[in-house]
XYZ file of C-alpha atoms in Angstrom:
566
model
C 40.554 3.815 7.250
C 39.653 3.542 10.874
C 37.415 1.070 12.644
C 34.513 3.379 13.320
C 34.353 4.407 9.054
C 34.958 0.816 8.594
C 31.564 -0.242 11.184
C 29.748 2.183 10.058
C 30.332 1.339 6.078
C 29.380 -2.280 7.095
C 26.371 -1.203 8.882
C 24.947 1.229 6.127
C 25.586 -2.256 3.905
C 23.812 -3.582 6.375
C 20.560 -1.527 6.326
C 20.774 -1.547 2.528
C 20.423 -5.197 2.435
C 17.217 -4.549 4.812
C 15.702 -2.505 3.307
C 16.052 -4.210 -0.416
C 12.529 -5.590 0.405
C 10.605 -2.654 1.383
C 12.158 -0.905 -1.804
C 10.834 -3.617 -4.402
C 7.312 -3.654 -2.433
C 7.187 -0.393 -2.719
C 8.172 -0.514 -6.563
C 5.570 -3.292 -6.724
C 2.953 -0.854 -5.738
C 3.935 1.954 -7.428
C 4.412 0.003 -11.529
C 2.200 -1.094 -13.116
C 4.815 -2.110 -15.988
C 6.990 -3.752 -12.909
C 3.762 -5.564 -12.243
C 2.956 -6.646 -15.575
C 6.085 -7.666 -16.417
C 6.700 -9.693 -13.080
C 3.526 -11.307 -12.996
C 3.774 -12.654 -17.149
C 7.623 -13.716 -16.273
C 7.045 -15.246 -13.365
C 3.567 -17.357 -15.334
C 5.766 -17.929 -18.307
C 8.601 -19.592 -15.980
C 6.326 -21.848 -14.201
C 4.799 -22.943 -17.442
C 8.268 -23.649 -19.594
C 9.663 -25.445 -15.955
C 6.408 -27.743 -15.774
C 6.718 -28.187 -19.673
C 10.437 -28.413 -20.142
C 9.999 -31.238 -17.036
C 7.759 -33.552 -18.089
C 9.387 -33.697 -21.657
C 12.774 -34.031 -20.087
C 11.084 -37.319 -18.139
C 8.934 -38.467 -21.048
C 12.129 -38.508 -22.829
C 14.637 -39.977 -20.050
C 11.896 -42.670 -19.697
C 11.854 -43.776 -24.012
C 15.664 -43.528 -23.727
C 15.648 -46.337 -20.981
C 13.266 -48.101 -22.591
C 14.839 -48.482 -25.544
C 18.477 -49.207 -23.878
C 16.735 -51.466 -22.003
C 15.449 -53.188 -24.970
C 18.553 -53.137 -27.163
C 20.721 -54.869 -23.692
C 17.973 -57.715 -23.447
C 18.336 -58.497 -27.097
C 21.914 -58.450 -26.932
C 21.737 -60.224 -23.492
C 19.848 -62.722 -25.138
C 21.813 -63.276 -28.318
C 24.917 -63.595 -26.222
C 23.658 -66.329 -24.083
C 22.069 -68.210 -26.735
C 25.574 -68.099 -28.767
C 27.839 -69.227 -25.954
C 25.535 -71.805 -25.168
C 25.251 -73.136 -28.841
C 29.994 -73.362 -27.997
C 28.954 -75.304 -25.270
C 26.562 -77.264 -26.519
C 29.162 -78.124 -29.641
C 31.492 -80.025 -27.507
C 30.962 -83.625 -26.656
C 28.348 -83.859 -23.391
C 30.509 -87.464 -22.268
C 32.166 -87.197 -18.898
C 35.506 -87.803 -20.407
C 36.180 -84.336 -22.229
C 38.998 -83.205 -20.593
C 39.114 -80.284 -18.185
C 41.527 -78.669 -21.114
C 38.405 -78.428 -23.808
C 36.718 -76.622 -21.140
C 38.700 -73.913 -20.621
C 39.501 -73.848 -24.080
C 35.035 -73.686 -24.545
C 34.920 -71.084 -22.295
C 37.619 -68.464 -23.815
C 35.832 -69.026 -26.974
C 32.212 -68.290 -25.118
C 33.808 -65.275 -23.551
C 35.285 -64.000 -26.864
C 32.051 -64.257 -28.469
C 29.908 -63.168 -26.344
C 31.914 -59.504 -26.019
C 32.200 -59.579 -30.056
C 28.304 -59.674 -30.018
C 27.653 -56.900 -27.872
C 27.763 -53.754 -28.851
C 26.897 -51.010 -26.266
C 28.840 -47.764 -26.880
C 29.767 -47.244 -23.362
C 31.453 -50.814 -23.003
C 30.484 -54.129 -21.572
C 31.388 -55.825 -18.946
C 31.186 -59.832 -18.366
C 31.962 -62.199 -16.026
C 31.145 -66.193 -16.067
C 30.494 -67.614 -12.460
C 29.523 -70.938 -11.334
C 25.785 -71.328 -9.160
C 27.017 -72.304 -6.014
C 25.910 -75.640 -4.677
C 26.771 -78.279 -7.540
C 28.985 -81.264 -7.441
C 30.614 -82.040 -11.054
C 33.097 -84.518 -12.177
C 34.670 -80.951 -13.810
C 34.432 -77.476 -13.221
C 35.695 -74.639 -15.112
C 37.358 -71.353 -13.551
C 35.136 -68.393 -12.737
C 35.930 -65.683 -14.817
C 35.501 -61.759 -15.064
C 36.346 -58.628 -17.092
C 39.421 -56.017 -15.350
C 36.433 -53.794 -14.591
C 33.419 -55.876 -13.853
C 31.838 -54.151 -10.651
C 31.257 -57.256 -9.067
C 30.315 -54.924 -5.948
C 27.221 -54.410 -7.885
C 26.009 -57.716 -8.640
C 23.474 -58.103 -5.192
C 22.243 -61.578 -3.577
C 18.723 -61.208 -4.889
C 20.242 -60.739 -8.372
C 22.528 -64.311 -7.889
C 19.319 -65.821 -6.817
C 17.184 -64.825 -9.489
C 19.677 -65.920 -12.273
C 20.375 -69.280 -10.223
C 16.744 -70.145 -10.205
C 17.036 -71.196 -13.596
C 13.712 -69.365 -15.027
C 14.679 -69.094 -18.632
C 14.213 -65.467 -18.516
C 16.707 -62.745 -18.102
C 17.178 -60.837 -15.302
C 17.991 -57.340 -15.075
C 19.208 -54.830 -12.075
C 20.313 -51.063 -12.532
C 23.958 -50.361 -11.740
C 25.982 -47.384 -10.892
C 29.410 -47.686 -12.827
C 32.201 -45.794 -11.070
C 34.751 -44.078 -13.583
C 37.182 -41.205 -14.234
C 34.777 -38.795 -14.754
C 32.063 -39.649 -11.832
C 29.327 -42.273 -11.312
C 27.782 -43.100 -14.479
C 24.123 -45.141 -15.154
C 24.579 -48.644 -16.173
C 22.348 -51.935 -16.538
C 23.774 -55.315 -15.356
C 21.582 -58.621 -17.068
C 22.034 -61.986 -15.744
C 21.331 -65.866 -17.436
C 22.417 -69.344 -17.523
C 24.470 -71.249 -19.227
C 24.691 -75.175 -18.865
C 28.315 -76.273 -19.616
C 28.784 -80.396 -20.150
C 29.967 -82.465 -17.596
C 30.756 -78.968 -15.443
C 27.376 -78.246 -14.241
C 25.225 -74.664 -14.766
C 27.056 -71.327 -14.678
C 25.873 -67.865 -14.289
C 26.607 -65.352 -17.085
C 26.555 -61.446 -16.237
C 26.642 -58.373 -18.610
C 26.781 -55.214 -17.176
C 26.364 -52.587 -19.990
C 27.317 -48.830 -19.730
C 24.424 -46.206 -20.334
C 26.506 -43.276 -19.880
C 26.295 -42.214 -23.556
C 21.967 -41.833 -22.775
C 22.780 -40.063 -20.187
C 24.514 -37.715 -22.165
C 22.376 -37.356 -24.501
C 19.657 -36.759 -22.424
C 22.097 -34.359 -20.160
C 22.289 -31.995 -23.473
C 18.559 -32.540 -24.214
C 18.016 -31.411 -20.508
C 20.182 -28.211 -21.263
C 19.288 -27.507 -24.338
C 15.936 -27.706 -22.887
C 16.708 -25.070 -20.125
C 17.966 -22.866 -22.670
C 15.165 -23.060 -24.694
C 13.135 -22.114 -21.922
C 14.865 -19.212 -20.074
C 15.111 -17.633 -23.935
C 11.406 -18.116 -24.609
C 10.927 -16.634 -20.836
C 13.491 -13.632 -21.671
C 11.317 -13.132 -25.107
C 8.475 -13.057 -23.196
C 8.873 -10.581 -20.629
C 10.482 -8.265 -23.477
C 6.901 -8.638 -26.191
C 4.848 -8.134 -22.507
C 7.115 -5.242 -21.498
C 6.752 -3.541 -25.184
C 3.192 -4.098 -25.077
C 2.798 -2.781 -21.495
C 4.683 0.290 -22.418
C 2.784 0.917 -25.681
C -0.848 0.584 -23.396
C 0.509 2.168 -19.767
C 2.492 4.837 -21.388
C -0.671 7.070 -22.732
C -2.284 5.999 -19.149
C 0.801 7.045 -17.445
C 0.660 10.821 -19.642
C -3.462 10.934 -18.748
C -2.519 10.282 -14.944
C 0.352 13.317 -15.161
C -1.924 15.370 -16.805
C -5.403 14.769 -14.876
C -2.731 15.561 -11.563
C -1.543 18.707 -13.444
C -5.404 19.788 -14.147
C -5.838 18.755 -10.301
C -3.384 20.918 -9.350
C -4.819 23.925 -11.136
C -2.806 23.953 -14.997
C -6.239 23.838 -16.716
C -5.197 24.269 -19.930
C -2.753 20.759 -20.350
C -4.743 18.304 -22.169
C -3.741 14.739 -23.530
C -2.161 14.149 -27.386
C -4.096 12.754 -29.757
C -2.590 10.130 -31.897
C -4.106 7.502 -34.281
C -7.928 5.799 -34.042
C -7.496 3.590 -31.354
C -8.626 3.133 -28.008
C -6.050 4.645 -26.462
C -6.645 7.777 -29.013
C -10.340 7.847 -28.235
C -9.781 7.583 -24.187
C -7.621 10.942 -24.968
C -10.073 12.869 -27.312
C -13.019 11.868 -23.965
C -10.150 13.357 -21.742
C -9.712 16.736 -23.519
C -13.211 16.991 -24.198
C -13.853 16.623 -20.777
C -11.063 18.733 -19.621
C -12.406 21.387 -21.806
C -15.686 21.363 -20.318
C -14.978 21.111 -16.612
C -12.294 24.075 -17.327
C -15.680 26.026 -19.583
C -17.145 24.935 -15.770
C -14.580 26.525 -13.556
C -14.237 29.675 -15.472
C -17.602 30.007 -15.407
C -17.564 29.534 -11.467
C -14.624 31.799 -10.971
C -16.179 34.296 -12.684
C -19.626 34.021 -11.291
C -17.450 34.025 -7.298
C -15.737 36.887 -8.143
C -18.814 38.865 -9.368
C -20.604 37.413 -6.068
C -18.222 38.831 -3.852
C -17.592 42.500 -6.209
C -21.238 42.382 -5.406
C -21.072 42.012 -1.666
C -18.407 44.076 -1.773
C -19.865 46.569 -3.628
C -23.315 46.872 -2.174
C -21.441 46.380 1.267
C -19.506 49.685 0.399
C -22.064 51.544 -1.171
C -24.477 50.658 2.027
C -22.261 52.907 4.379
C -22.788 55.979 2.528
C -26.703 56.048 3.446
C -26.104 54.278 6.973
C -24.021 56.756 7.733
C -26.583 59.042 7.259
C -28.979 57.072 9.118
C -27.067 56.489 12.326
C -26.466 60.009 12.414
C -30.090 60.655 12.120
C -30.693 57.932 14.337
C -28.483 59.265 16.946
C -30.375 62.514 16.722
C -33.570 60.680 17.320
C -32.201 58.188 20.102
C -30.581 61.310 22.310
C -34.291 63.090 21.890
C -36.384 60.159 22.979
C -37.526 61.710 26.290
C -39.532 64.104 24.564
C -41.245 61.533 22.543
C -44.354 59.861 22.834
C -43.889 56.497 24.773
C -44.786 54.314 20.776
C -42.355 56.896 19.193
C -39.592 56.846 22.235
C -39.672 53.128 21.564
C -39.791 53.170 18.060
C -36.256 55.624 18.015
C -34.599 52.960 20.813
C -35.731 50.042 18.135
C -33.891 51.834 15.295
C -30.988 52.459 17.394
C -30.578 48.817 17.976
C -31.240 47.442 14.469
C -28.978 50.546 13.004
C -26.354 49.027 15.016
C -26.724 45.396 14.309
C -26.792 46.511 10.245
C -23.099 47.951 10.937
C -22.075 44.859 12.879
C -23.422 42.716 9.177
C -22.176 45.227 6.859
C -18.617 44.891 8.833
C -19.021 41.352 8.575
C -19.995 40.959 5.014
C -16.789 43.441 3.981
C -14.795 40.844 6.034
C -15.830 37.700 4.288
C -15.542 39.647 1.011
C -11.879 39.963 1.985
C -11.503 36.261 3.133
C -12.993 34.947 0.008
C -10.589 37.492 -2.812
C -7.579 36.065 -0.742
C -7.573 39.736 0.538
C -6.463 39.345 4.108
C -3.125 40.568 5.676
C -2.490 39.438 9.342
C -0.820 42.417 11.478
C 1.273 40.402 14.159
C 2.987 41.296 16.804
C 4.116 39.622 20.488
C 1.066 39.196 21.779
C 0.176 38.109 25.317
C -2.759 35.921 25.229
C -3.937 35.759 28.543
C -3.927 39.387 29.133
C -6.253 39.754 25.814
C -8.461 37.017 26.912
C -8.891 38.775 30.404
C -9.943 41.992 28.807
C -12.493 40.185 26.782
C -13.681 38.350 29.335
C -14.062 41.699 31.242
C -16.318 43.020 28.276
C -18.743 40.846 28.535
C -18.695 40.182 32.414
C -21.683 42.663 32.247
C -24.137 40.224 29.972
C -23.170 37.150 31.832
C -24.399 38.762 34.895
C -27.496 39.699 32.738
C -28.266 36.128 31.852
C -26.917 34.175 35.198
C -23.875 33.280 34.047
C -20.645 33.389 35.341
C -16.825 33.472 33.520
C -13.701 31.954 35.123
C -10.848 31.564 33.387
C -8.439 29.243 33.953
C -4.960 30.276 32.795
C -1.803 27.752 32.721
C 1.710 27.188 31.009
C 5.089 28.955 30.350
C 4.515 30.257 27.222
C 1.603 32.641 26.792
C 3.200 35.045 24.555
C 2.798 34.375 20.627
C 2.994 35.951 17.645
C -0.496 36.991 16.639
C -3.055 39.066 15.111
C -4.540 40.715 18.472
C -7.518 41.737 16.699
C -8.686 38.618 15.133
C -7.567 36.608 18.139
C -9.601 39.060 20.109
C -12.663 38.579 17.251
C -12.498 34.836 18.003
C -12.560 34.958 21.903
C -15.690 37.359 21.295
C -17.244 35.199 19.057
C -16.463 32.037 21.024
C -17.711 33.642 24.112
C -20.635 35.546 23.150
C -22.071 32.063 21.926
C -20.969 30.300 24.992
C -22.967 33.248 27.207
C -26.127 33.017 24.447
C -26.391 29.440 24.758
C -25.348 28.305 28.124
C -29.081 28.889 29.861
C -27.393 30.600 32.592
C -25.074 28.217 33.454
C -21.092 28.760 34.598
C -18.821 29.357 31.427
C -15.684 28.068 31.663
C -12.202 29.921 29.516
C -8.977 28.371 29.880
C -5.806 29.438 28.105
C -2.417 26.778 27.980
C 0.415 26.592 25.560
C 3.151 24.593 25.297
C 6.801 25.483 23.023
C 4.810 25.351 19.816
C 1.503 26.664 19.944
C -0.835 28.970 22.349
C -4.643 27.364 23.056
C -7.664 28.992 23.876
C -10.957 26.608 25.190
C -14.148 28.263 25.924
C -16.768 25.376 27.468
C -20.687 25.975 28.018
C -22.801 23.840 30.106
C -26.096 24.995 27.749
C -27.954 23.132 25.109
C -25.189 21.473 23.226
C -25.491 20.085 19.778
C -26.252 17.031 17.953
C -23.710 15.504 15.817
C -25.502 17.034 12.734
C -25.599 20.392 14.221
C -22.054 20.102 15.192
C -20.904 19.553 11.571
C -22.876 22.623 10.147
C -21.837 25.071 13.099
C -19.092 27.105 11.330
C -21.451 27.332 8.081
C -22.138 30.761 7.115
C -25.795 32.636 8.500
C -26.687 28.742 9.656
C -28.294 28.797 13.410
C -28.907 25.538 15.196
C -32.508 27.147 16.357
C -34.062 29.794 14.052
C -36.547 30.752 16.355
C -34.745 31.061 19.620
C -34.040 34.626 21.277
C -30.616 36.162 20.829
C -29.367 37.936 23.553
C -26.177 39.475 21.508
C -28.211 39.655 18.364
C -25.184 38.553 15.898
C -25.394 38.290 12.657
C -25.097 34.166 11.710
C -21.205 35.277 10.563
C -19.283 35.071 13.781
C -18.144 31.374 13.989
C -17.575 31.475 10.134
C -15.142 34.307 10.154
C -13.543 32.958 13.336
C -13.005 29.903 11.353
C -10.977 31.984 9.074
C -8.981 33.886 11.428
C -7.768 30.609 13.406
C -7.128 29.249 9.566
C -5.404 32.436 8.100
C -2.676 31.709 11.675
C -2.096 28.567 10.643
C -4.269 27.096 13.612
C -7.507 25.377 13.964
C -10.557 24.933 15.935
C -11.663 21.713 17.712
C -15.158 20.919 18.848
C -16.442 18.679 21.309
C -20.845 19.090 22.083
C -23.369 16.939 23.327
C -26.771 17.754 23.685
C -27.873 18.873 26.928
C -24.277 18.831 28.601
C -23.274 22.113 26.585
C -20.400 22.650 23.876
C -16.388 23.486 24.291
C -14.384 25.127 21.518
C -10.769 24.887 21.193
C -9.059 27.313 19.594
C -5.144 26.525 18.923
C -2.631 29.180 17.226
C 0.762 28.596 16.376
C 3.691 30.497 18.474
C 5.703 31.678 16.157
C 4.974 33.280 12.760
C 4.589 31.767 9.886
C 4.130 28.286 11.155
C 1.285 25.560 11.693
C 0.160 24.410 14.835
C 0.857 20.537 15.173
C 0.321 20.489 19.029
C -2.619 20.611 20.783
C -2.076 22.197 24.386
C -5.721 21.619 25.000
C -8.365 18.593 24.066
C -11.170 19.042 22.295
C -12.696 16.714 25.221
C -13.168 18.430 28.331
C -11.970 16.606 31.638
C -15.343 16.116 33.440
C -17.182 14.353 29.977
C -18.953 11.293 30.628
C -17.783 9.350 28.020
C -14.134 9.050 26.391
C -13.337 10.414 23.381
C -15.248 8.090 20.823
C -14.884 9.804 17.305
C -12.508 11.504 15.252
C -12.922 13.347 11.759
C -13.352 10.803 8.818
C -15.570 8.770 11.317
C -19.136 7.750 10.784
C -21.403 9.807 13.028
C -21.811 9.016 16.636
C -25.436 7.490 17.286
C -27.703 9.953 19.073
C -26.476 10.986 22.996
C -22.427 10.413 22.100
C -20.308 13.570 21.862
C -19.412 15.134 19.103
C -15.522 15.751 19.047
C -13.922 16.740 15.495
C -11.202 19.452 14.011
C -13.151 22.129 11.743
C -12.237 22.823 8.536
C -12.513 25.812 6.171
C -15.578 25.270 3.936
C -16.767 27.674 1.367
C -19.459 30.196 1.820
C-alpha cells in the first residue's frame, strides 16, 4: 500500500465522519418512523433517568439513615457498658495503675463484642488533652483505626463533654478502594485517671453495596423499559405510517400519470376508511381526467377538422378573390374597395387557419422539429430585411446588434424564423414609432435572440397574460400587421419544443424586450442565458423574479414564460 492510497483512505474516513451529521438530518427529515421512534426514546430516557435518580437518592438517603441510627445505638450501648467496667472499680486514689490497664482491656474487649457492624469496627481509647491525674492509662487503638480521619473539630466536640454523641463521615481506605464509613465519638470518665475519649469508626461499605446493585439494577431496569419502549412505539408507528407510507406511493404514482393504482382495503378502521376516501376519490378525479382528455382531444379533432375542411372553400375563395382583386380598375370606386377589403381579410383567414392547424399540432404532441446548422444571425438579418419596409411605414427604425463566437446552432430555421417574426412584428406594432432594437449573442451552450421596443410597455398584469392564446393587451387599438392573437402563443411553443425559453422584461411607457434563448446543440436545454431579460439602459435594477409577488405599479416586469395551456 503506498502513502497516497493510504491518505486518501484516511481522508475518505475522514469525510465520512463529516458527513455522519448531514446523513442523520437528512434521515430525520425524511422518517417519520425515525422521528417517532427518536422522539418517544429519547422522552422515555429522560423520564426513567429522572425516575431511576431520585429513587436511587431517596433510597441512598433511608440507607444512611438507618446506618446512622443502628451506629448511634451501638455507639451508645458501648459507651454506657465500658463506663459501667469503669465505674465497677474502686474510685480511691490508691487503685493501682495495674487495675487500670487491666479496666481498660476489659472496656476495649467489650465494647468490640457489642458492636456489630458487618463491615468491621474500629476503636481507639484516647485521653482529652489537658488533665493532670495522680494515674493515667495508655492511649490505645485498633491495627487499622484511621486516626488520619479523626479531625480537630471532632476532638473538640467529644472533649466538650456534652453527653451527646458525636458523629463525622469517614472515608476508609482498603484493598479494594475508598469505602464510606462513619466515625462516633464519647466520653468515658475512668477513676483516679481523669476523662478519656472513646472513638468508633464503623464501616458502611456493605450499604454501599447494596445500594451500588440497587443503582444497577436500577439502570437495567430502565434501559430495558426504554428498549421496550421504542420497540411497542416502533410497531405501532409501522402499523399507522405504513398504510400512509402506501397512500403517499400511490397518490405520487396517480401524480405521475398511473391512474388506475388505488390503495388496499383492509379491515373497518381508520386507516381502512382513509383508503376506501382515497380510491373513491381516485376514481372520480380519474372519471374527471378521462372526461377532460376526451373532451381536449375532440376540441382539437374539431379545430383540426374544421381547420382542414375550411381550405377546401378558401381555396376557392382566394382564387375568386384574386380574380376580383386583379380586375379592380374596372370597378366602381365602393366595389374596387370592396374587392381590395376581401383581398386583405382572405389573407388574414389563411394566416388563422395556418395558425389554428399549428396549435392543433402543438396540443396532439404532433410536432417534429427539422434541424439543421443554422446560422442565426444571417436568419435574423433576412427577417429584419422583411419587415424594414413597415418600420419605415410606421417611423421606426431596426438595428441589430450582433455579438459572440458562436452563432451557429442546431435549429429549426423555420420556427426560429416564426419567432423573430412574431417578436418583431409586435415590437414594430407597438413601439409608436420609436427605434427597435435586435441583438443576437451566444455563448458555448446556447444562441440568444432580444428584440427591445421603446412603445407602450405593459403592466405587470399584462405581462403575465401576454403569451395567452387570442389575448390582446388593447382590444380596440389599430393593428398595423393585422395578426391573429396566436403569434406569441405559438412562439412560446417553438422556443419550448428547442428546449429554450423566453424572458420578458416591460414597463409601461418605456416599451417591452423579449429574450429568446435556444440551446446549441440538439437535443439539449438551455441553462445559460447569453442575454438578460433586463436591458442595459433600464432605470431600475432587476427587482423581481418568477415566484415573486407582483411589482407595485411603475416597476418592471422581468420573468421567464412558461408553457400554459390553450
Amino acid at each position: 500500500m503506498t502513502v497516497e492510497s493510504v491518505a486518501d483512505a484516511l481522508r475518505r474516513a475522514w469525510l465520512g465522519r463529516r458527513g455522519w451529521p448531514s446523513r442523520v438530518a437528512g434521515f430525520w427529515r425524511s422518517s417519520l418512523e425515525f422521528r417517532t421512534v427518536a422522539t418517544t426514546v429519547v422522552m422515555a430516557g429522560l423520564g426513567a433517568t429522572i425516575i431511576g435518580t431520585t429513587i436511587s437518592v431517596s433510597i441512598g438517603a433511608n440507607l444512611y439513615d438507618q446506618r446512622r441510627d443502628q451506629v448511634q445505638s451501638e455507639s451508645l450501648r458501648a459507651t454506657l457498658l465500658a463506663q459501667s467496667i469503669f465505674d465497677s472499680a474502686t474510685a480511691t486514689e490508691d487503685a493501682d495503675q495495674v487495675e487500670l490497664d487491666s479496666l481498660q482491656n476489659e472496656a476495649q474487649s467489650a465494647i468490640l463484642a457489642s458492636t456489630s457492624s458487618p463491615g468491621g469496627t474500629s476503636i481507639a481509647i484516647l485521653r482529652t488533652p489537658g488533665q493532670t491525674t495522680a494515674q493515667t492509662i495508655q492511649a490505645i487503638a485498633s491495627p487499622d483505626f484511621p486516626a488520619d480521619q479523626i479531625t480537630p473539630e471532632l476532638r473538640d466536640q467529644v472533649a466538650a463533654d456534652t453527653g451527646a454523641l458525636a458523629l463525622q463521615p469517614v472515608s476508609l481506605r482498603g484493598p479494594g478502594g475508598d469505602a464510606p464509613g462513619l466515625a462516633v465519638g464519647s466520653t468515658l470518665q475512668v477513676p483516679t485517671a481523669g476523662q478519656y475519649e472513646l472513638y468508633l469508626v464503623y464501616d458502611l461499605s456493605d450499604a454501599q453495596t447494596t445500594l451500588s446493585l440497587m443503582q444497577r439494577t436500577l439502570a437495567l431496569g430502565s434501559l430495558a423499559l426504554v428498549v421496550l419502549i421504542g420497540v411497542v412505539t416502533y410497531v405501532v408507528v409501522r402499523l399507522v405510517v405504513g398504510p400512509v407510507r402506501v397512500a403517499a406511493e400511490t397518490s405520487q404514482k396517480i401524480a405521475a400519470g398511473q391512474l388506475d393504482q388505488r390503495i388496499p382495503e383492509k379491515g373497518q378502521d381508520v386507516v381502512a376508511t382513509l383508503g376506501r376516501s382515497f380510491n373513491g376519490m381516485a376514481d372520480a378525479m380519474q372519471k374527471q381526467i378521462s372526461q377532460l382528455a376526451e373532451l381536449s382531444r375532440v376540441q382539437q379533432r374539431f379545430v383540426s377538422d374544421v381547420s382542414h375542411e375550411l381550405r377546401t372553400p378558401l381555396t376557392t375563395i382566394r382564387l375568386a378573390g384574386d380574380v376580383l382583386y386583379d380586375q379592380r380598375a374596372s370597378f366602381t370606386p365602393t366595389a374596387a374597395r370592396t374587392t381590395e377589403l376581401l383581398h386583405t381579410q382572405v389573407d388574414r383567414f389563411e394566416v388563422l387557419l395556418a395558425d389554428l392547424l399549428e396549435i392543433s399540432r402543438f396540443d396532439a404532441g404532433a410536432v417534429e422539429l427539422d434541424l439543421e446548422s443554422t446560422r442565426v444571425v444571417g436568419l435574423v438579418d433576412d427577417v429584419v430585411a422583411e419587415f424594414e419596409p413597415l418600420a419605415a411605414e410606421v417611423g421606426s427604425t431596426v438595428a441589430i446588434d450582433a455579438r459572440g463566437g458562436y452563432l451557429e446552432a442546431e435549429v429549426d430555421p423555420r420556427r426560429l424564423r416564426r419567432i423573430v417574426r412574431n417578436l418583431l412584428g409586435n415590437a414594430i406594432e407597438h413601439g409608436e414609432g420609436r427605434p427597435v432594437e435586435v441583438e443576437v449573442d451566444s455563448d458555448e451552450e446556447a444562441v440568444a435572440v432580444a428584440v427591445r421596443d421603446h412603445g407602450v410597455g405593459m403592466t405587470p398584469a399584462e405581462a403575465e397574460r401576454v403569451f395567452d392564446r387570442f389575448w390582446r393587451a388593447d382590444p380596440s387599438r389599430r393593428r398595423t400587421i393585422g395578426g391573429t392573437g396566436l403569434g406569441l402563443a405559438i412562439s412560446l411553443e417553438d422556443a419550448t419544443l428547442h428546449g429554450g425559453r423566453i424572458d420578458l422584461w416591460s414597463r409601461p411607457g418605456e416599451g417591452s424586450r423579449f429574450v429568446v434563448t435556444l440551446p446549441r446543440a440538439a437535443g439539449t436545454t438551455a441553462t445559460t442565458r447569453p442575454l438578460r431579460a433586463e436591458p442595459d439602459d433600464a432605470a431600475t435594477p432587476q427587482a423581481t423574479a418568477p415566484g415573486t409577488p407582483e411589482p407595485t405599479s411603475g416597476e418592471p416586469w422581468i420573468g421567464t414564460t412558461e408553457v400554459r395551456g390553450g
